[in-house]
Coordinates of N, CA and C in Angstrom, one line a residue:
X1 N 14.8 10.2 -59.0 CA 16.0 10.7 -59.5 C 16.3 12.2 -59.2
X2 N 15.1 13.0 -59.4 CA 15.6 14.2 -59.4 C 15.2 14.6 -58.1
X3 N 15.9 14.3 -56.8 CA 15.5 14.4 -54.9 C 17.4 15.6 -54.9
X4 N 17.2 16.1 -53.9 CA 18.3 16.7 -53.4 C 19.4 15.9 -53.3
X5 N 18.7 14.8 -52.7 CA 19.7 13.6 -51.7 C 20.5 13.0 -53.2
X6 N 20.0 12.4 -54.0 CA 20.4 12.5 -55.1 C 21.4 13.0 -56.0
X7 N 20.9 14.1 -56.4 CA 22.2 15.7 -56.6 C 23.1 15.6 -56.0
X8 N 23.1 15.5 -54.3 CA 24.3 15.7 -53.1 C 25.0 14.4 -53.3
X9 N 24.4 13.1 -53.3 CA 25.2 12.0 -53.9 C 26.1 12.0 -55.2
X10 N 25.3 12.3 -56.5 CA 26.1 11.8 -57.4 C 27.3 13.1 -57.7
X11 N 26.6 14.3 -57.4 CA 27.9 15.4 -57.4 C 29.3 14.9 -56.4
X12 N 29.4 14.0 -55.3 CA 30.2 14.1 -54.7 C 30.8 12.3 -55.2
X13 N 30.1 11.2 -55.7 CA 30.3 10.1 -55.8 C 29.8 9.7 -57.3
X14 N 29.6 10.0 -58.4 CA 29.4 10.5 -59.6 C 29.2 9.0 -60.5
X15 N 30.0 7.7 -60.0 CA 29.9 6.8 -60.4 C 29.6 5.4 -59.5
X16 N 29.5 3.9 -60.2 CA 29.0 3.2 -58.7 C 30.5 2.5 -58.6
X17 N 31.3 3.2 -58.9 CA 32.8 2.6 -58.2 C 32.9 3.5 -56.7
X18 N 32.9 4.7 -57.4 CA 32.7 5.9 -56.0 C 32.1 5.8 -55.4
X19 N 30.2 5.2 -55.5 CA 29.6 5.1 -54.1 C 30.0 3.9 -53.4
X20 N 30.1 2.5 -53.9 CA 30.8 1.3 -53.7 C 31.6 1.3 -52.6
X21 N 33.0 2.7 -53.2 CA 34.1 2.8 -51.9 C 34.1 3.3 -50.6
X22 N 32.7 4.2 -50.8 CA 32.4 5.5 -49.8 C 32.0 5.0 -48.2
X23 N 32.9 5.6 -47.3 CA 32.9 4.7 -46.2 C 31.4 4.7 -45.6
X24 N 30.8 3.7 -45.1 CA 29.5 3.7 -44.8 C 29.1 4.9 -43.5
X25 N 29.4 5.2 -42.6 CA 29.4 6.3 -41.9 C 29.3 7.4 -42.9
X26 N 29.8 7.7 -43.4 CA 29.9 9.1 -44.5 C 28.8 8.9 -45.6
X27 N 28.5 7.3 -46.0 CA 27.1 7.7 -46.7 C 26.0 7.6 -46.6
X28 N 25.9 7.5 -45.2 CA 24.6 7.5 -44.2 C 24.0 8.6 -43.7
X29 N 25.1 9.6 -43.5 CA 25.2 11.0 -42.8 C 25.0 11.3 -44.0
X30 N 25.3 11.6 -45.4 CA 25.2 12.1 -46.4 C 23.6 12.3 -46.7
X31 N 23.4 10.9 -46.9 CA 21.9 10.5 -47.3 C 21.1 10.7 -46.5
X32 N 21.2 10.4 -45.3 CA 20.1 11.4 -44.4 C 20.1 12.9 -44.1
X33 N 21.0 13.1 -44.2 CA 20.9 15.1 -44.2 C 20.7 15.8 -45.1
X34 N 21.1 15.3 -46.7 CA 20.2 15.7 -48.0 C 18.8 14.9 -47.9
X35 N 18.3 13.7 -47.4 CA 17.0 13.7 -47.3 C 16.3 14.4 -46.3
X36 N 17.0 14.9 -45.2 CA 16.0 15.1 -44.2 C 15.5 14.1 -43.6
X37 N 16.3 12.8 -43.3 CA 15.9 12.0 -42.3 C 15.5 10.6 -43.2
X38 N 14.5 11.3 -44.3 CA 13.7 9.7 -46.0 C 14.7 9.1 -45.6
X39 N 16.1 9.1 -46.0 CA 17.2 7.7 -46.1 C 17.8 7.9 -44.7
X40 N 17.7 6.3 -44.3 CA 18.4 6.2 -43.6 C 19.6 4.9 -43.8
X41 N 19.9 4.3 -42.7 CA 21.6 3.6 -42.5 C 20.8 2.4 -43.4
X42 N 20.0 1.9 -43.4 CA 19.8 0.8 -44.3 C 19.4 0.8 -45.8
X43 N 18.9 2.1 -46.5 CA 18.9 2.8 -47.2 C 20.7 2.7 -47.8
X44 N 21.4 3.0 -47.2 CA 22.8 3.4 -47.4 C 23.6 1.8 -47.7
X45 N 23.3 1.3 -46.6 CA 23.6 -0.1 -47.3 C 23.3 -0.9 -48.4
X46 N 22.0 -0.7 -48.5 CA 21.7 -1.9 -50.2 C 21.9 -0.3 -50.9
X47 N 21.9 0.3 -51.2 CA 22.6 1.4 -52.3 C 24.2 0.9 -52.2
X48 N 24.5 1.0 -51.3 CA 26.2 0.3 -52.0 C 26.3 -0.8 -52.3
X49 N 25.4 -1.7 -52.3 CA 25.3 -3.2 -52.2 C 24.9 -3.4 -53.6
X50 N 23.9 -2.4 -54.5 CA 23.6 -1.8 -55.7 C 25.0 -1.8 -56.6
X51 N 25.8 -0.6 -56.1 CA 26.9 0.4 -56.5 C 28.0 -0.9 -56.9
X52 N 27.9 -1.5 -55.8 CA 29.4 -2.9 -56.3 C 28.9 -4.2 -56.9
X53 N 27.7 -4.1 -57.0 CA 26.8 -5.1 -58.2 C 26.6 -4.3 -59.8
X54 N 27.0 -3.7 -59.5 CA 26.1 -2.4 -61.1 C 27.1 -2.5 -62.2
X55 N 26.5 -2.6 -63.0 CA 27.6 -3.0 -64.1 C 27.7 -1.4 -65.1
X56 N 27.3 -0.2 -64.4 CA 27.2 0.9 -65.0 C 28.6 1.0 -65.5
X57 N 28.7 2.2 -66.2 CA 30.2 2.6 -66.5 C 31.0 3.3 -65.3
X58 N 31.6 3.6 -65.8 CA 32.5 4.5 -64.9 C 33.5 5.3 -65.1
X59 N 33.0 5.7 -66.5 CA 34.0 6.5 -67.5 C 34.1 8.0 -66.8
X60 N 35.6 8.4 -66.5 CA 35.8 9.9 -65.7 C 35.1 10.9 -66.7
X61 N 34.7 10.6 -68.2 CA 34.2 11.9 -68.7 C 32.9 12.1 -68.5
X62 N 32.3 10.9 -68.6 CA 30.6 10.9 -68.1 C 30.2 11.0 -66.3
X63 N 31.6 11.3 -65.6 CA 31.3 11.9 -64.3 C 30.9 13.3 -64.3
X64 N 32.1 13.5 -65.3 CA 32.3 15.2 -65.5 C 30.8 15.7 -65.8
X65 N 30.6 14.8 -67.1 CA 28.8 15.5 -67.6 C 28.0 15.2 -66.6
X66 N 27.7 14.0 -65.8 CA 26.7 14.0 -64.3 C 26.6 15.1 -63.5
X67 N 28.0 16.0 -62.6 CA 28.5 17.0 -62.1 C 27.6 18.0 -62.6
X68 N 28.3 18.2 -63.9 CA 28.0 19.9 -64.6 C 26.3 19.8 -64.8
X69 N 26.0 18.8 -65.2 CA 24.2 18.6 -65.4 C 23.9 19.2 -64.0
X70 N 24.3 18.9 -63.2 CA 23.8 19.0 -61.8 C 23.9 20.4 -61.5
X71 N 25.3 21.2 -61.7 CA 25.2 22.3 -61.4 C 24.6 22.9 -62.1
X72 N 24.0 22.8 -63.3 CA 23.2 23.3 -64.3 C 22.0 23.6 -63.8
X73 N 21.0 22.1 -63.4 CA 19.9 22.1 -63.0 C 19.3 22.9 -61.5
X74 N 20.5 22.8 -60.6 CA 20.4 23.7 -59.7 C 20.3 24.6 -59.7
X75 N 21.8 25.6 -60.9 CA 21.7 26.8 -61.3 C 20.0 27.4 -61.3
X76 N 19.7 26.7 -62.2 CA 17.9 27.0 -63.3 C 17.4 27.4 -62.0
X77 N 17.1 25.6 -60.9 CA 16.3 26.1 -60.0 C 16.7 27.4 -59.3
X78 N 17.4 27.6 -58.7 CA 17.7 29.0 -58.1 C 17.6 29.9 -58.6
X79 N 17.5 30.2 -60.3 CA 17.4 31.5 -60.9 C 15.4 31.4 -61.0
X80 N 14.7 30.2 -61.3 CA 13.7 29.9 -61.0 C 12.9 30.5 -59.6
X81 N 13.6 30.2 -58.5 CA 13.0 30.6 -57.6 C 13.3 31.9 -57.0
X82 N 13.7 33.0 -57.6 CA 14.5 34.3 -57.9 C 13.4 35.0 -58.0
X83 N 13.0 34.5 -59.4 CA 11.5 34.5 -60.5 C 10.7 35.2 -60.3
X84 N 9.8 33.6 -59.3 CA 9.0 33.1 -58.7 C 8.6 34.5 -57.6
X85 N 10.3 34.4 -56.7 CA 9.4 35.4 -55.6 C 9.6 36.5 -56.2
X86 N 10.6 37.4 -57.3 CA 10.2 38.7 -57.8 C 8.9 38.9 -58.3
X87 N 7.9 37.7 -59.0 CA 6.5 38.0 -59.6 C 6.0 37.8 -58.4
X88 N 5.7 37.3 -57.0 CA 5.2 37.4 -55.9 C 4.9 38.6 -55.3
X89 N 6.2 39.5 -55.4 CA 6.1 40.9 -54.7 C 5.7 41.8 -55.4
X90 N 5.3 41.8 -56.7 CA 5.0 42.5 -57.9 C 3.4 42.2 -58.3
X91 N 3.1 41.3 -58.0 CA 1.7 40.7 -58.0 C 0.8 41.3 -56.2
X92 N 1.7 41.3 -55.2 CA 1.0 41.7 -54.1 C 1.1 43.0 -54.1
X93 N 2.8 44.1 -54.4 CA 2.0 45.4 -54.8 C 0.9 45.8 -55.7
X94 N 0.9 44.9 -56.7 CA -0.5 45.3 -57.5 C -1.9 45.1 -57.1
X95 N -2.1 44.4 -55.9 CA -3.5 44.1 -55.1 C -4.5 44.0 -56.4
X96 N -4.0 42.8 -57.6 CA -4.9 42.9 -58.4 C -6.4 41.8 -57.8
X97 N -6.9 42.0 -58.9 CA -8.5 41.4 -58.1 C -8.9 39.8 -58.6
X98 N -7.7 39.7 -60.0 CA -7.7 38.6 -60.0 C -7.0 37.2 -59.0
X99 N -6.5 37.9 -58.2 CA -6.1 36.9 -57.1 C -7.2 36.8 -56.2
X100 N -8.4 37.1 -56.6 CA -9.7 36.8 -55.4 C -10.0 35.3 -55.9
X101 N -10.0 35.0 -57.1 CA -10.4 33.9 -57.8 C -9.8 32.5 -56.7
X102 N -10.4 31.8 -56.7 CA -9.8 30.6 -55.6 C -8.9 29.7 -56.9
X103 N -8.0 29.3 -56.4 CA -6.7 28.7 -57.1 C -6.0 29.3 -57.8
X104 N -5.9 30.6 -58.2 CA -4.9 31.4 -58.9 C -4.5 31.4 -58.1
X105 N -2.6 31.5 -57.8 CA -1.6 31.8 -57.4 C -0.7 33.3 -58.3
X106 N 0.0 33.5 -57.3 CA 0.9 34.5 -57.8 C 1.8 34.4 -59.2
X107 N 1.9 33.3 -59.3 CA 2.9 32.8 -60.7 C 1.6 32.7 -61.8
X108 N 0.8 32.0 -61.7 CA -0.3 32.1 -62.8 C -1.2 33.2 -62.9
X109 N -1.0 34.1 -61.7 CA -1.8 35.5 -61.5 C -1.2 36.4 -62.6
X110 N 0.3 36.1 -62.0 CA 1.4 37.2 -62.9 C 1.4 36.7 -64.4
X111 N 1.5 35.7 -65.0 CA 1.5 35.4 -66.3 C 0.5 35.2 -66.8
X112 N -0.6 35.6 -66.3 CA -2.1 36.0 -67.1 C -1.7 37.5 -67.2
X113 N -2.0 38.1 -66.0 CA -1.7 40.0 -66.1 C -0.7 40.3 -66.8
X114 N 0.2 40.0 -66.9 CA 1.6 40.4 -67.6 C 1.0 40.3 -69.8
X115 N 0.2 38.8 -70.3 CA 0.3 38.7 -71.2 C -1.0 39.3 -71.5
X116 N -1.8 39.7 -70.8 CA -2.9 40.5 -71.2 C -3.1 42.0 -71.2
X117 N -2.3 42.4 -70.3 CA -1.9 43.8 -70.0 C -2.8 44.5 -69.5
X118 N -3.3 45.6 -70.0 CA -4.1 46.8 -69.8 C -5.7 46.1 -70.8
X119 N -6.5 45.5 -69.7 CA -7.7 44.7 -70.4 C -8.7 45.9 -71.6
X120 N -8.2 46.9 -71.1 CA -9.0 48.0 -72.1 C -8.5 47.4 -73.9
X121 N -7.9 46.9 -73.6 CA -7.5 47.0 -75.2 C -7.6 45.7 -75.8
X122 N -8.9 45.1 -74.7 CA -9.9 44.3 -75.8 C -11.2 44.6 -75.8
X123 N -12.2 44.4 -76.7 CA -13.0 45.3 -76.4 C -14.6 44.2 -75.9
X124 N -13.9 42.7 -75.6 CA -14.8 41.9 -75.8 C -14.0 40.8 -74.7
X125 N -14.3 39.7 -74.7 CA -14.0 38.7 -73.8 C -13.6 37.5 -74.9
X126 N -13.9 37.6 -76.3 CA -13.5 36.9 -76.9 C -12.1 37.3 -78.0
X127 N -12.3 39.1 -77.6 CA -11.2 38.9 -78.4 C -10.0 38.3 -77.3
X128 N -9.9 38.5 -76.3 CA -8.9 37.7 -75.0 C -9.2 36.8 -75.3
X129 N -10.2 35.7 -75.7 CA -9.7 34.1 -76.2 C -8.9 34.0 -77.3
X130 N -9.7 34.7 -78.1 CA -8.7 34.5 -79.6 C -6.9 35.0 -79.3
X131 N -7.3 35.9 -78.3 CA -5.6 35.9 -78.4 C -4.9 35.0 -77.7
X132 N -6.0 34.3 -77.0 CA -4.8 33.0 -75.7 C -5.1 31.9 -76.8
X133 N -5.4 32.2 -78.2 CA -5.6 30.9 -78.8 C -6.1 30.1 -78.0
X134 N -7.6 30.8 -77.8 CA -8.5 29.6 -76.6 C -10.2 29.4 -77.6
X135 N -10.1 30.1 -78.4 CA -11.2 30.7 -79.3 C -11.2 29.3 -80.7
X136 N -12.7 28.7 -80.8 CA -13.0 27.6 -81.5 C -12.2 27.6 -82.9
X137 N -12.0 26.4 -83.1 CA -11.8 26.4 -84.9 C -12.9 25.1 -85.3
X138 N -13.5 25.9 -86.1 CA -14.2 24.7 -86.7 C -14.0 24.9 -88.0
X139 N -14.2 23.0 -88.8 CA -13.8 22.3 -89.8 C -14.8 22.6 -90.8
X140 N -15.1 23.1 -91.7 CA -16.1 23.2 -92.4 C -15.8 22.8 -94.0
X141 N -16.7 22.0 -94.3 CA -16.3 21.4 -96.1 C -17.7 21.4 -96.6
X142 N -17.9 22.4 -97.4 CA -19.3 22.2 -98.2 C -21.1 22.3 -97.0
X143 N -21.4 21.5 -97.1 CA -22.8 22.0 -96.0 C -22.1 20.1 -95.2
X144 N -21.4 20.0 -93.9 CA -20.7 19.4 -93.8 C -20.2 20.1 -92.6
X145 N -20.6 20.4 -91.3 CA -19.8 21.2 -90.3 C -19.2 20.1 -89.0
X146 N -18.0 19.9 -88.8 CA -17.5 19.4 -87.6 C -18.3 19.4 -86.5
X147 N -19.0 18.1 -85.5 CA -19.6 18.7 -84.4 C -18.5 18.9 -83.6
X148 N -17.2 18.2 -83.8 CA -16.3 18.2 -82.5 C -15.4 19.8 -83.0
X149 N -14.8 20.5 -81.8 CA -14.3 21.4 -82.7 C -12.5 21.4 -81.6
X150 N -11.8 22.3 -82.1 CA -10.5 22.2 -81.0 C -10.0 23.7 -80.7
X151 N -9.3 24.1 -80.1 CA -8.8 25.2 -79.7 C -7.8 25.5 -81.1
X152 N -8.1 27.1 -81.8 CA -7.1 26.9 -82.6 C -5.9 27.5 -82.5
X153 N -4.9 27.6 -81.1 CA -3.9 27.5 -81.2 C -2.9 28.2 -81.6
X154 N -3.2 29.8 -82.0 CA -3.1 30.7 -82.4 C -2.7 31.4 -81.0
X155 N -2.2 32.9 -81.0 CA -2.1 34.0 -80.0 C -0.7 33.3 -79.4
X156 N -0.9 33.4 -78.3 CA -0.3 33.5 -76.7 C -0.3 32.4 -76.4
X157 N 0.8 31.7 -76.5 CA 1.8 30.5 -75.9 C 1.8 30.7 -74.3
X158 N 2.2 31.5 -74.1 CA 2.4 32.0 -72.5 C 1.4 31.9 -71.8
X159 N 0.3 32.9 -72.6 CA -1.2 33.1 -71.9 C -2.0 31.6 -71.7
X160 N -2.1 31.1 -72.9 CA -2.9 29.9 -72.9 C -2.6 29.1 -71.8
X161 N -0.9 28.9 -71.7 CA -0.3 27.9 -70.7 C -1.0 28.2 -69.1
X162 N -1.2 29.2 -68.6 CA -1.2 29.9 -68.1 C -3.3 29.6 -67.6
X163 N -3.7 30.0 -68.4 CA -5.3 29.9 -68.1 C -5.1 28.6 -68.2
X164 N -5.0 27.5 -68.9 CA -5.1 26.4 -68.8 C -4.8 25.7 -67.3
X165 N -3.7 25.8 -66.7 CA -3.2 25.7 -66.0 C -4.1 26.4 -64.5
X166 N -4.7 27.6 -64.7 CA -5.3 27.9 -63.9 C -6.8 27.8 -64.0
X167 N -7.3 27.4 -64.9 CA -8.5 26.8 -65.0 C -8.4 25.6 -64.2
X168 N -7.5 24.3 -64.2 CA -7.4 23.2 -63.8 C -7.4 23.5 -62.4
X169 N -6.8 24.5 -61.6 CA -6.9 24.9 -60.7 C -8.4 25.5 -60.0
X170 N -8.8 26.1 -60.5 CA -9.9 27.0 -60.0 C -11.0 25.4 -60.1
X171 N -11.0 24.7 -60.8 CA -12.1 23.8 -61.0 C -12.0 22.9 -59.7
X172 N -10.5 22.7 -58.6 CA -10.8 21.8 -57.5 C -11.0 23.0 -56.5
X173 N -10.8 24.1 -57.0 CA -11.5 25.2 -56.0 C -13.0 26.0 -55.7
X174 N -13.4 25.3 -56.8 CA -14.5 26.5 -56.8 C -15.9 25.3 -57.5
X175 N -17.3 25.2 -56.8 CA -18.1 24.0 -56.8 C -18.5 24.9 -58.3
X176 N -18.8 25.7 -58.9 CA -19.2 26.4 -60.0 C -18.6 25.7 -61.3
X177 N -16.9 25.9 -61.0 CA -16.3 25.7 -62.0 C -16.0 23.9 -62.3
X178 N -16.4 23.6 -61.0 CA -16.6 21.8 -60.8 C -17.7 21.4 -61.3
X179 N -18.8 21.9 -61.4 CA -19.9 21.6 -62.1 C -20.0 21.5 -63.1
X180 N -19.2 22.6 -63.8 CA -19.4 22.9 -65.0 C -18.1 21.7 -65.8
X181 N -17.0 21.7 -65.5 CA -16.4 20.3 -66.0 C -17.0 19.1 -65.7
X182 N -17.7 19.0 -64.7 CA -18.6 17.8 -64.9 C -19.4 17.7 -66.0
X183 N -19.8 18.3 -66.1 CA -21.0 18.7 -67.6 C -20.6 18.4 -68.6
X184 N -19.7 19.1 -68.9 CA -18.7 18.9 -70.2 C -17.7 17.3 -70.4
X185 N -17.0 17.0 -69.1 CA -17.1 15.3 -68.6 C -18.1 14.9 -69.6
X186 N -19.4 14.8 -68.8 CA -20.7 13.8 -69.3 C -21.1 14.1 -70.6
X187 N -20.7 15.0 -71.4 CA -20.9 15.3 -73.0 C -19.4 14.2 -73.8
X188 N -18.8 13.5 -72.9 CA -18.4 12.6 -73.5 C -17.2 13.4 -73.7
X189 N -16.2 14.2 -73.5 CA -14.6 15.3 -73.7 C -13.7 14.5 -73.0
X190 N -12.7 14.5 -73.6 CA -11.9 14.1 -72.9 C -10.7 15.5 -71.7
X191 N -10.7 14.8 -70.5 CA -10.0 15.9 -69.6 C -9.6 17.5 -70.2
X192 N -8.3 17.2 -70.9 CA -7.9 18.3 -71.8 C -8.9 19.5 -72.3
X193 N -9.5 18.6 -73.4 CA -10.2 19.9 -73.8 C -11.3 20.1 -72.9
X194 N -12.0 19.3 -71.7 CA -12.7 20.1 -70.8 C -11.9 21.5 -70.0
X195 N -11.2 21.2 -70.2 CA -10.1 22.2 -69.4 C -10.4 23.1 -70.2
X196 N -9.8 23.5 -71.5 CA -9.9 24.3 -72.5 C -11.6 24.9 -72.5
X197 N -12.6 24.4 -71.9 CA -13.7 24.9 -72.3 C -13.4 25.7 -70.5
X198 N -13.3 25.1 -69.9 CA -13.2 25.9 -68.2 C -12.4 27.3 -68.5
X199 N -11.5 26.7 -69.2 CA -10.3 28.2 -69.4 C -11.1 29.2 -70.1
X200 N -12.2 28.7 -71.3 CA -12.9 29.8 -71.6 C -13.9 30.4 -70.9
X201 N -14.2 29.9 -69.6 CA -15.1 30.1 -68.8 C -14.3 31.1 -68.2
X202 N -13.1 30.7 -67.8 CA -12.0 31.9 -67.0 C -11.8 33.0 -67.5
X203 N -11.8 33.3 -68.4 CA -11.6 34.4 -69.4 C -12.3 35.5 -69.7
X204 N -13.6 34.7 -69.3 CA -15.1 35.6 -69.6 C -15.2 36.3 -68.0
X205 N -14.3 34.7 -66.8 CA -15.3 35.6 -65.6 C -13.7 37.1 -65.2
X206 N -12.9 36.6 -65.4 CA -11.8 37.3 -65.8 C -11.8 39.2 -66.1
X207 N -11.9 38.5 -67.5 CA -12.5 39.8 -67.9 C -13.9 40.5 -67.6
X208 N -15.3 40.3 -67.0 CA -15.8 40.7 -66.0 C -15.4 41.5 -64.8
X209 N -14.7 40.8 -64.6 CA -13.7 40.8 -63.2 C -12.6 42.5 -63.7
X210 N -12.1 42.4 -64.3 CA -11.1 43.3 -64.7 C -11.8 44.5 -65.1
X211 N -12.7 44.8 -66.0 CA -13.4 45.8 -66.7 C -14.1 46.5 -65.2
X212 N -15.1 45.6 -64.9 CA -15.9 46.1 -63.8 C -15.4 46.6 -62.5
X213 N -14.2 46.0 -62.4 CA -13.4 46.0 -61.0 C -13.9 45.5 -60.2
X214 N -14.9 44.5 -60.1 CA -15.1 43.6 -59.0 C -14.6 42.2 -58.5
X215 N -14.5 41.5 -57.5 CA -13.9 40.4 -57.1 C -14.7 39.1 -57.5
X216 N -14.1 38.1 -57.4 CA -14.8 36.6 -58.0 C -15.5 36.7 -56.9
X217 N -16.9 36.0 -57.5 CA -18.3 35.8 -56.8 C -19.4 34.7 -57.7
X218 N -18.7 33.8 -57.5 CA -19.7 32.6 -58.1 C -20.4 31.4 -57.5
X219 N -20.0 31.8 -56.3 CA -20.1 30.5 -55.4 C -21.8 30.8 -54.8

């Protein structure tokens, strides 16, 4: 649903009365030039063959909302990829050192450094978990302690998303951080919170990384 070729269709043919009528030359050339070639002339045929069998609606106001959705969604993407490359050029003038890490990108580089700031102003590697709300909660009732425990979810929405997201990354990059989810795997976790324990792993090598000013080195 959500392909270019898609968007360029229903913005211009919005319902299946409109693709139904659309002369076959025009929705061939259509469909292949928003796909880049994926649809071609037979493609274009059973889609209209679809369009004049479909018992969809075809009400002009639910054209209108298909249209504006569309320019909406495209809107976002373009203000999205604006973003994207202003934190690109802002992340390469900073030649930070956490881009040595294998699978951080510029987007998860920049929304780790941005929510952590100036690393001096923790004075520990745990206080940086506690604030990505990556730091244990355990359940405790009387002499009675949880062995299982969970992330408690606290701090930095942003941050968390962010190491998480880049933990999952560094783990198909790096045999250290694959090992170590393996491990955690075979203790019986399910994917997620293995992740969650990798992110704490990231955090620690992280902040290492930041204080000391040295580059990733675990391999």
């Amino acid at each position: 649903m959500h392909q270019k070729a898609c968007y360029q269709l229903l913005k211009e043919a919005p319902t299946p009365d409109a693709i139904a009528s659309m002369h076959m030359t025009h929705l061939s050339a259509l469909l292949l030039k928003a796909s880049h070639g994926h649809f071609k002339k037979e493609h274009a045929k059973a889609l209209r063959v679809l369009a004049r069998e479909s018992v969809g609606s075809s009400d002009r106001s639910l054209s209108i909302q298909i249209t504006h959705a569309i320019e909406q969604i495209e809107l976002l993407d373009s203000q999205l990829k604006t973003v994207e490359s202003e934190m690109q050029s802002i992340m390469l003038s900073l030649d930070s050192l956490i881009m040595t890490i294998p699978g951080i990108g510029f987007v998860n580089g920049g929304m780790i450094l941005g929510e952590i700031g100036n690393i001096k102003r923790f004075s520990n590697a745990s206080k940086v978990l506690a604030y990505a709300g990556l730091d244990p909660s355990v359940y405790q009732s009387g002499n009675f302690v949880a062995k299982r425990t969970r992330m408690s979810k606290r701090g930095s929405k942003t941050l968390r998303y962010a190491l998480i997201n880049a933990a999952n990354n560094v783990v198909r990059n790096n045999d250290t951080f694959k090992a170590y989810y393996d491990t955690k795997r075979a203790e019986g976790r399910n994917h997620y919170n293995t992740l969650g324990h990798c992110a704490g792993k990231l955090v620690r090598v992280i902040y290492k990384m930041l204080t000391d000013e040295v580059e990733f080195n675990l391999d």
